[in-house]
PDB file of C-alpha atoms in Angstrom:
ATOM      1  CA  SER A   1      21.010  79.595 -79.679  1.00 47.00           C
ATOM      2  CA  GLN A   2      21.549  81.121 -76.680  1.00 52.00           C
ATOM      3  CA  GLN A   3      24.608  82.303 -75.226  1.00 65.00           C
ATOM      4  CA  GLY A   4      23.475  83.308 -71.462  1.00 71.00           C
ATOM      5  CA  GLU A   5      21.984  80.934 -68.979  1.00 82.00           C
ATOM      6  CA  GLU A   6      19.692  82.197 -65.624  1.00 85.00           C
ATOM      7  CA  ASP A   7      20.171  79.929 -62.440  1.00 87.00           C
ATOM      8  CA  PRO A   8      17.376  80.002 -61.853  1.00 92.00           C
ATOM      9  CA  GLN A   9      14.336  80.558 -63.970  1.00 91.00           C
ATOM     10  CA  ALA A  10      12.332  80.763 -61.244  1.00 94.00           C
ATOM     11  CA  LEU A  11      12.560  82.933 -57.731  1.00 96.00           C
ATOM     12  CA  SER A  12       9.855  83.757 -54.904  1.00 97.00           C
ATOM     13  CA  ILE A  13      10.956  85.837 -52.036  1.00 97.00           C
ATOM     14  CA  GLN A  14       9.453  88.107 -49.685  1.00 97.00           C
ATOM     15  CA  GLU A  15      10.159  91.699 -49.096  1.00 97.00           C
ATOM     16  CA  GLY A  16      13.131  92.794 -47.615  1.00 97.00           C
ATOM     17  CA  GLU A  17      14.936  89.939 -48.732  1.00 98.00           C
ATOM     18  CA  ASN A  18      17.698  89.733 -50.881  1.00 98.00           C
ATOM     19  CA  ALA A  19      17.607  88.732 -54.244  1.00 97.00           C
ATOM     20  CA  THR A  20      20.196  86.971 -56.037  1.00 97.00           C
ATOM     21  CA  MET A  21      20.122  85.208 -59.813  1.00 97.00           C
ATOM     22  CA  ASN A  22      23.608  83.729 -61.629  1.00 96.00           C
ATOM     23  CA  CYS A  23      24.418  84.018 -65.631  1.00 95.00           C
ATOM     24  CA  SER A  24      26.801  81.778 -67.438  1.00 95.00           C
ATOM     25  CA  TYR A  25      28.105  82.771 -70.644  1.00 93.00           C
ATOM     26  CA  LYS A  26      30.291  80.137 -73.497  1.00 91.00           C
ATOM     27  CA  THR A  27      31.976  82.293 -75.575  1.00 87.00           C
ATOM     28  CA  SER A  28      34.143  84.765 -74.661  1.00 90.00           C
ATOM     29  CA  ILE A  29      32.308  88.658 -73.773  1.00 91.00           C
ATOM     30  CA  ASN A  30      33.698  91.658 -74.168  1.00 91.00           C
ATOM     31  CA  ASN A  31      31.243  93.030 -71.067  1.00 93.00           C
ATOM     32  CA  LEU A  32      27.383  91.282 -69.840  1.00 94.00           C
ATOM     33  CA  GLN A  33      24.674  93.189 -69.729  1.00 95.00           C
ATOM     34  CA  TRP A  34      22.078  92.324 -67.067  1.00 96.00           C
ATOM     35  CA  TYR A  35      18.416  94.175 -68.163  1.00 97.00           C
ATOM     36  CA  ARG A  36      14.688  93.924 -66.519  1.00 97.00           C
ATOM     37  CA  GLN A  37      11.371  93.185 -68.531  1.00 96.00           C
ATOM     38  CA  ASN A  38       8.262  94.257 -65.931  1.00 95.00           C
ATOM     39  CA  SER A  39       4.966  92.470 -67.064  1.00 91.00           C
ATOM     40  CA  GLY A  40       3.751  92.463 -71.052  1.00 87.00           C
ATOM     41  CA  ARG A  41       6.343  95.862 -71.220  1.00 91.00           C
ATOM     42  CA  GLY A  42      10.221  96.188 -73.237  1.00 93.00           C
ATOM     43  CA  LEU A  43      13.423  95.782 -71.805  1.00 95.00           C
ATOM     44  CA  VAL A  44      15.147  98.283 -69.067  1.00 96.00           C
ATOM     45  CA  HIS A  45      19.045  98.562 -69.343  1.00 96.00           C
ATOM     46  CA  LEU A  46      20.226  97.739 -65.272  1.00 97.00           C
ATOM     47  CA  ILE A  47      23.689  97.129 -65.568  1.00 97.00           C
ATOM     48  CA  LEU A  48      26.209  96.904 -67.483  1.00 95.00           C
ATOM     49  CA  ILE A  49      30.199  95.122 -66.423  1.00 96.00           C
ATOM     50  CA  ARG A  50      32.893  95.061 -68.719  1.00 94.00           C
ATOM     51  CA  SER A  51      35.487  92.035 -68.996  1.00 94.00           C
ATOM     52  CA  ASN A  52      37.928  93.140 -67.222  1.00 95.00           C
ATOM     53  CA  GLU A  53      36.025  94.702 -64.328  1.00 97.00           C
ATOM     54  CA  ARG A  54      34.558  92.070 -61.226  1.00 98.00           C
ATOM     55  CA  GLU A  55      32.141  93.726 -59.798  1.00 98.00           C
ATOM     56  CA  LYS A  56      29.577  96.983 -59.859  1.00 97.00           C
ATOM     57  CA  HIS A  57      26.813  98.179 -58.166  1.00 97.00           C
ATOM     58  CA  SER A  58      23.781 100.703 -58.857  1.00 96.00           C
ATOM     59  CA  GLY A  59      22.005 101.587 -56.215  1.00 97.00           C
ATOM     60  CA  ARG A  60      20.596  98.446 -53.949  1.00 97.00           C
ATOM     61  CA  LEU A  61      22.106  96.125 -57.329  1.00 98.00           C
ATOM     62  CA  ARG A  62      25.074  94.458 -57.464  1.00 98.00           C
ATOM     63  CA  VAL A  63      26.053  93.070 -60.054  1.00 98.00           C
ATOM     64  CA  THR A  64      29.310  90.492 -59.885  1.00 98.00           C
ATOM     65  CA  LEU A  65      31.647  88.572 -62.769  1.00 98.00           C
ATOM     66  CA  ASP A  66      33.696  85.961 -63.260  1.00 97.00           C
ATOM     67  CA  THR A  67      35.450  85.144 -66.584  1.00 95.00           C
ATOM     68  CA  SER A  68      37.305  82.036 -65.807  1.00 96.00           C
ATOM     69  CA  LYS A  69      33.688  80.495 -64.913  1.00 96.00           C
ATOM     70  CA  LYS A  70      31.723  82.878 -67.352  1.00 95.00           C
ATOM     71  CA  SER A  71      29.658  83.406 -64.892  1.00 96.00           C
ATOM     72  CA  SER A  72      27.375  86.006 -63.609  1.00 97.00           C
ATOM     73  CA  SER A  73      25.326  87.220 -60.825  1.00 97.00           C
ATOM     74  CA  LEU A  74      22.783  89.690 -60.271  1.00 98.00           C
ATOM     75  CA  LEU A  75      22.168  90.726 -56.139  1.00 98.00           C
ATOM     76  CA  ILE A  76      18.873  93.111 -55.505  1.00 98.00           C
ATOM     77  CA  THR A  77      19.124  93.981 -52.024  1.00 98.00           C
ATOM     78  CA  ALA A  78      16.418  94.614 -50.112  1.00 98.00           C
ATOM     79  CA  SER A  79      14.124  94.127 -52.478  1.00 98.00           C
ATOM     80  CA  ARG A  80       9.978  95.863 -53.275  1.00 97.00           C
ATOM     81  CA  ALA A  81       7.263  94.710 -54.768  1.00 97.00           C
ATOM     82  CA  ALA A  82       7.870  96.579 -57.690  1.00 96.00           C
ATOM     83  CA  ASP A  83      10.871  94.407 -58.257  1.00 98.00           C
ATOM     84  CA  THR A  84       8.992  91.447 -59.626  1.00 98.00           C
ATOM     85  CA  ALA A  85       9.688  91.186 -62.626  1.00 97.00           C
ATOM     86  CA  SER A  86      12.339  88.574 -65.063  1.00 96.00           C
ATOM     87  CA  TYR A  87      15.441  89.475 -65.151  1.00 96.00           C
ATOM     88  CA  PHE A  88      17.550  88.779 -68.608  1.00 95.00           C
ATOM     89  CA  CYS A  89      21.345  88.688 -68.717  1.00 95.00           C
ATOM     90  CA  ALA A  90      23.014  89.645 -72.064  1.00 93.00           C
ATOM     91  CA  THR A  91      26.226  89.239 -73.531  1.00 91.00           C
ATOM     92  CA  GLY A  92      28.052  90.741 -75.578  1.00 87.00           C
ATOM     93  CA  ASP A  93      31.503  89.657 -78.016  1.00 82.00           C
ATOM     94  CA  ASN A  94      34.878  91.082 -79.189  1.00 77.00           C
ATOM     95  CA  ALA A  95      33.386  90.506 -82.938  1.00 76.00           C
ATOM     96  CA  GLY A  96      31.082  93.418 -83.376  1.00 73.00           C
ATOM     97  CA  ASN A  97      27.727  90.968 -83.090  1.00 79.00           C
ATOM     98  CA  MET A  98      24.497  91.720 -80.897  1.00 83.00           C
ATOM     99  CA  LEU A  99      23.839  91.579 -77.662  1.00 87.00           C
ATOM    100  CA  THR A 100      22.672  87.666 -77.295  1.00 88.00           C
ATOM    101  CA  PHE A 101      19.986  87.342 -74.566  1.00 91.00           C
ATOM    102  CA  GLY A 102      19.169  83.844 -72.185  1.00 88.00           C
ATOM    103  CA  GLY A 103      15.861  82.744 -70.924  1.00 88.00           C
ATOM    104  CA  GLY A 104      15.510  85.096 -67.552  1.00 92.00           C
ATOM    105  CA  THR A 105      15.018  85.169 -64.188  1.00 94.00           C
ATOM    106  CA  ARG A 106      10.854  85.313 -63.296  1.00 95.00           C
ATOM    107  CA  LEU A 107      11.104  87.370 -59.681  1.00 97.00           C
ATOM    108  CA  MET A 108       8.273  87.827 -57.068  1.00 97.00           C
ATOM    109  CA  VAL A 109       8.342  89.871 -54.621  1.00 97.00           C
ATOM    110  CA  LYS A 110       5.537  89.529 -52.474  1.00 97.00           C
ATOM    111  CA  PRO A 111       4.211  92.527 -50.250  1.00 92.00           C
TER     112      PRO A 111
ATOM    113  CA  ASN B   1      12.687 111.961 -76.279  1.00 65.00           C
ATOM    114  CA  ALA B   2      10.411 109.589 -77.698  1.00 80.00           C
ATOM    115  CA  GLY B   3      12.764 106.266 -78.119  1.00 95.00           C
ATOM    116  CA  VAL B   4      12.034 103.594 -79.036  1.00 97.00           C
ATOM    117  CA  THR B   5       8.494 103.082 -80.730  1.00 97.00           C
ATOM    118  CA  GLN B   6       6.930 100.412 -82.092  1.00 97.00           C
ATOM    119  CA  THR B   7       3.750  99.849 -84.132  1.00 97.00           C
ATOM    120  CA  PRO B   8       1.221  98.009 -83.494  1.00 97.00           C
ATOM    121  CA  LYS B   9       0.797  96.905 -80.203  1.00 96.00           C
ATOM    122  CA  PHE B  10      -1.286  94.314 -80.841  1.00 97.00           C
ATOM    123  CA  GLN B  11      -2.068  92.332 -84.537  1.00 97.00           C
ATOM    124  CA  VAL B  12      -3.680  88.764 -85.152  1.00 97.00           C
ATOM    125  CA  LEU B  13      -3.130  87.682 -88.772  1.00 97.00           C
ATOM    126  CA  LYS B  14      -4.367  84.817 -90.789  1.00 98.00           C
ATOM    127  CA  THR B  15      -2.508  82.627 -91.987  1.00 98.00           C
ATOM    128  CA  GLY B  16      -0.344  83.386 -95.078  1.00 97.00           C
ATOM    129  CA  GLN B  17      -1.288  87.112 -95.043  1.00 97.00           C
ATOM    130  CA  SER B  18       2.073  89.874 -94.662  1.00 96.00           C
ATOM    131  CA  MET B  19       2.145  92.715 -92.669  1.00 96.00           C
ATOM    132  CA  THR B  20       4.940  95.087 -91.422  1.00 98.00           C
ATOM    133  CA  LEU B  21       5.619  95.876 -87.947  1.00 98.00           C
ATOM    134  CA  GLN B  22       6.833  99.371 -87.130  1.00 98.00           C
ATOM    135  CA  CYS B  23       9.706 100.546 -85.523  1.00 98.00           C
ATOM    136  CA  ALA B  24      11.629 104.332 -85.379  1.00 98.00           C
ATOM    137  CA  GLN B  25      13.981 105.376 -82.825  1.00 97.00           C
ATOM    138  CA  ASP B  26      14.805 109.670 -81.843  1.00 96.00           C
ATOM    139  CA  MET B  27      17.974 108.250 -80.566  1.00 95.00           C
ATOM    140  CA  ASN B  28      20.321 108.813 -83.943  1.00 94.00           C
ATOM    141  CA  HIS B  29      21.596 105.067 -83.499  1.00 94.00           C
ATOM    142  CA  GLU B  30      23.155 103.588 -85.553  1.00 93.00           C
ATOM    143  CA  TYR B  31      22.656  99.884 -84.245  1.00 94.00           C
ATOM    144  CA  MET B  32      18.930  98.408 -84.597  1.00 95.00           C
ATOM    145  CA  SER B  33      17.958  94.896 -84.596  1.00 95.00           C
ATOM    146  CA  TRP B  34      14.542  92.969 -84.246  1.00 97.00           C
ATOM    147  CA  TYR B  35      13.774  90.715 -81.223  1.00 97.00           C
ATOM    148  CA  ARG B  36      11.751  87.684 -80.882  1.00 97.00           C
ATOM    149  CA  GLN B  37       9.981  86.515 -77.517  1.00 96.00           C
ATOM    150  CA  ASP B  38       9.186  82.930 -76.948  1.00 92.00           C
ATOM    151  CA  PRO B  39       7.936  81.443 -73.459  1.00 81.00           C
ATOM    152  CA  GLY B  40      11.129  80.482 -72.113  1.00 71.00           C
ATOM    153  CA  MET B  41      13.361  81.234 -74.991  1.00 74.00           C
ATOM    154  CA  GLY B  42      14.072  84.345 -73.594  1.00 84.00           C
ATOM    155  CA  LEU B  43      14.905  87.274 -77.108  1.00 92.00           C
ATOM    156  CA  ARG B  44      16.295  86.024 -80.204  1.00 94.00           C
ATOM    157  CA  LEU B  45      17.422  88.281 -83.052  1.00 94.00           C
ATOM    158  CA  ILE B  46      16.341  87.966 -86.125  1.00 97.00           C
ATOM    159  CA  HIS B  47      17.924  90.884 -88.289  1.00 96.00           C
ATOM    160  CA  TYR B  48      19.641  93.387 -86.632  1.00 94.00           C
ATOM    161  CA  SER B  49      21.199  96.910 -89.076  1.00 94.00           C
ATOM    162  CA  VAL B  50      23.814  99.033 -88.181  1.00 92.00           C
ATOM    163  CA  GLY B  51      23.721 102.063 -89.917  1.00 93.00           C
ATOM    164  CA  ALA B  52      20.930 102.975 -93.408  1.00 94.00           C
ATOM    165  CA  GLY B  53      21.527 101.472 -95.728  1.00 95.00           C
ATOM    166  CA  ILE B  54      22.533  97.837 -94.120  1.00 95.00           C
ATOM    167  CA  THR B  55      21.245  95.114 -93.263  1.00 96.00           C
ATOM    168  CA  ASP B  56      22.378  91.429 -91.927  1.00 94.00           C
ATOM    169  CA  GLN B  57      21.176  87.999 -90.514  1.00 95.00           C
ATOM    170  CA  GLY B  58      20.400  87.289 -86.832  1.00 93.00           C
ATOM    171  CA  GLU B  59      20.089  84.393 -85.466  1.00 92.00           C
ATOM    172  CA  VAL B  60      16.242  82.927 -86.403  1.00 95.00           C
ATOM    173  CA  PRO B  61      15.973  84.996 -90.577  1.00 97.00           C
ATOM    174  CA  ASN B  62      13.245  82.815 -92.166  1.00 96.00           C
ATOM    175  CA  GLY B  63      10.495  84.220 -93.046  1.00 96.00           C
ATOM    176  CA  TYR B  64      10.905  87.697 -92.508  1.00 98.00           C
ATOM    177  CA  ASN B  65      12.613  91.390 -94.447  1.00 97.00           C
ATOM    178  CA  VAL B  66      13.707  94.575 -93.430  1.00 98.00           C
ATOM    179  CA  SER B  67      15.324  97.238 -94.303  1.00 96.00           C
ATOM    180  CA  ARG B  68      17.204 100.664 -93.521  1.00 97.00           C
ATOM    181  CA  SER B  69      16.946 103.156 -95.603  1.00 97.00           C
ATOM    182  CA  THR B  70      17.099 105.593 -92.699  1.00 97.00           C
ATOM    183  CA  THR B  71      18.520 106.407 -89.524  1.00 96.00           C
ATOM    184  CA  GLU B  72      15.501 106.386 -87.259  1.00 97.00           C
ATOM    185  CA  ASP B  73      13.287 103.604 -89.062  1.00 98.00           C
ATOM    186  CA  PHE B  74      14.327  99.726 -89.070  1.00 98.00           C
ATOM    187  CA  PRO B  75      10.665  98.034 -90.420  1.00 98.00           C
ATOM    188  CA  LEU B  76      10.454  94.162 -90.074  1.00 98.00           C
ATOM    189  CA  ARG B  77       8.219  92.265 -92.678  1.00 98.00           C
ATOM    190  CA  LEU B  78       6.707  89.657 -92.291  1.00 97.00           C
ATOM    191  CA  LEU B  79       6.490  87.868 -96.115  1.00 92.00           C
ATOM    192  CA  SER B  80       3.678  84.948 -95.389  1.00 97.00           C
ATOM    193  CA  ALA B  81       2.490  84.832 -91.634  1.00 97.00           C
ATOM    194  CA  ALA B  82       2.520  81.605 -90.391  1.00 97.00           C
ATOM    195  CA  PRO B  83       2.029  79.852 -86.545  1.00 97.00           C
ATOM    196  CA  SER B  84       4.924  79.773 -85.833  1.00 96.00           C
ATOM    197  CA  GLN B  85       6.102  83.334 -85.990  1.00 97.00           C
ATOM    198  CA  THR B  86       3.269  84.109 -83.552  1.00 97.00           C
ATOM    199  CA  SER B  87       4.977  85.597 -80.068  1.00 97.00           C
ATOM    200  CA  VAL B  88       5.306  89.080 -79.245  1.00 97.00           C
ATOM    201  CA  TYR B  89       8.332  91.086 -80.926  1.00 98.00           C
ATOM    202  CA  PHE B  90      10.892  93.748 -79.417  1.00 97.00           C
ATOM    203  CA  CYS B  91      12.640  96.466 -81.480  1.00 97.00           C
ATOM    204  CA  ALA B  92      16.240  98.235 -79.959  1.00 96.00           C
ATOM    205  CA  SER B  93      18.270 100.694 -81.321  1.00 95.00           C
ATOM    206  CA  SER B  94      21.932 101.240 -79.399  1.00 93.00           C
ATOM    207  CA  TYR B  95      24.773 103.429 -80.014  1.00 89.00           C
ATOM    208  CA  SER B  96      27.089 100.683 -80.810  1.00 78.00           C
ATOM    209  CA  SER B  97      26.721  97.109 -81.629  1.00 70.00           C
ATOM    210  CA  THR B  98      27.280  96.137 -78.118  1.00 70.00           C
ATOM    211  CA  ASN B  99      29.388  97.578 -76.469  1.00 77.00           C
ATOM    212  CA  THR B 100      26.353 100.046 -74.900  1.00 85.00           C
ATOM    213  CA  GLU B 101      23.679  99.749 -73.401  1.00 91.00           C
ATOM    214  CA  ALA B 102      20.420  98.431 -76.378  1.00 93.00           C
ATOM    215  CA  PHE B 103      17.126 100.772 -75.769  1.00 95.00           C
ATOM    216  CA  PHE B 104      13.952  98.533 -76.528  1.00 96.00           C
ATOM    217  CA  GLY B 105      10.601  98.853 -78.388  1.00 97.00           C
ATOM    218  CA  GLN B 106       6.939  98.076 -75.892  1.00 96.00           C
ATOM    219  CA  GLY B 107       7.066  95.412 -78.081  1.00 96.00           C
ATOM    220  CA  THR B 108       4.565  94.137 -80.940  1.00 97.00           C
ATOM    221  CA  ARG B 109       2.440  90.978 -79.700  1.00 96.00           C
ATOM    222  CA  LEU B 110       1.316  88.788 -82.852  1.00 97.00           C
ATOM    223  CA  THR B 111      -0.496  85.741 -82.731  1.00 97.00           C
ATOM    224  CA  VAL B 112      -1.088  83.796 -86.123  1.00 97.00           C
ATOM    225  CA  VAL B 113      -4.245  82.015 -86.912  1.00 97.00           C
TER     226      VAL B 113
END
């Protein structure tokens, strides 16, 4: 069963706007990761945030983690058409299990 | 540095046929895994391996077999293909199980008719 659930399932914005995607999960985690998948391609790792971290930045990406609410958000600032992709959150636990992925958010950035 | 290489990229099988999806990585990662991706379902773990000679089942293992004879290779075998196995299959490798990023192959799009 899926651990993470992304919200919204689909998002359409104009180039230059910010895009925010949310991820909720059910059980205790060691870390949460975000991946991007361009159409027809494999997943590419974007950022990893550990359970003792609250916020992390990487370029135009900002990730927050609220373990009390079991939720995370991914913010892409000043979006570009090239950001059009599906974005997935994945959770890692402390039991040595493999990553568990959510259903993803499909982002479309219109030029 | 090729990363994770999957072959073939596309495959059409008839119901009941068997085949092997190949996966190879050149990063000396101990952890390798196979996921299937269906529309709206995200990625679901089929089988995984924590090192050569060690494999275990994931969330949806039925109908699939794996083996890990070397660190580099982790093939996935479909024993008797069924239409329900129509999906996109991804192989991934990582330095650890969940504490580091996973590297994914480009995927194999399998259709069972």
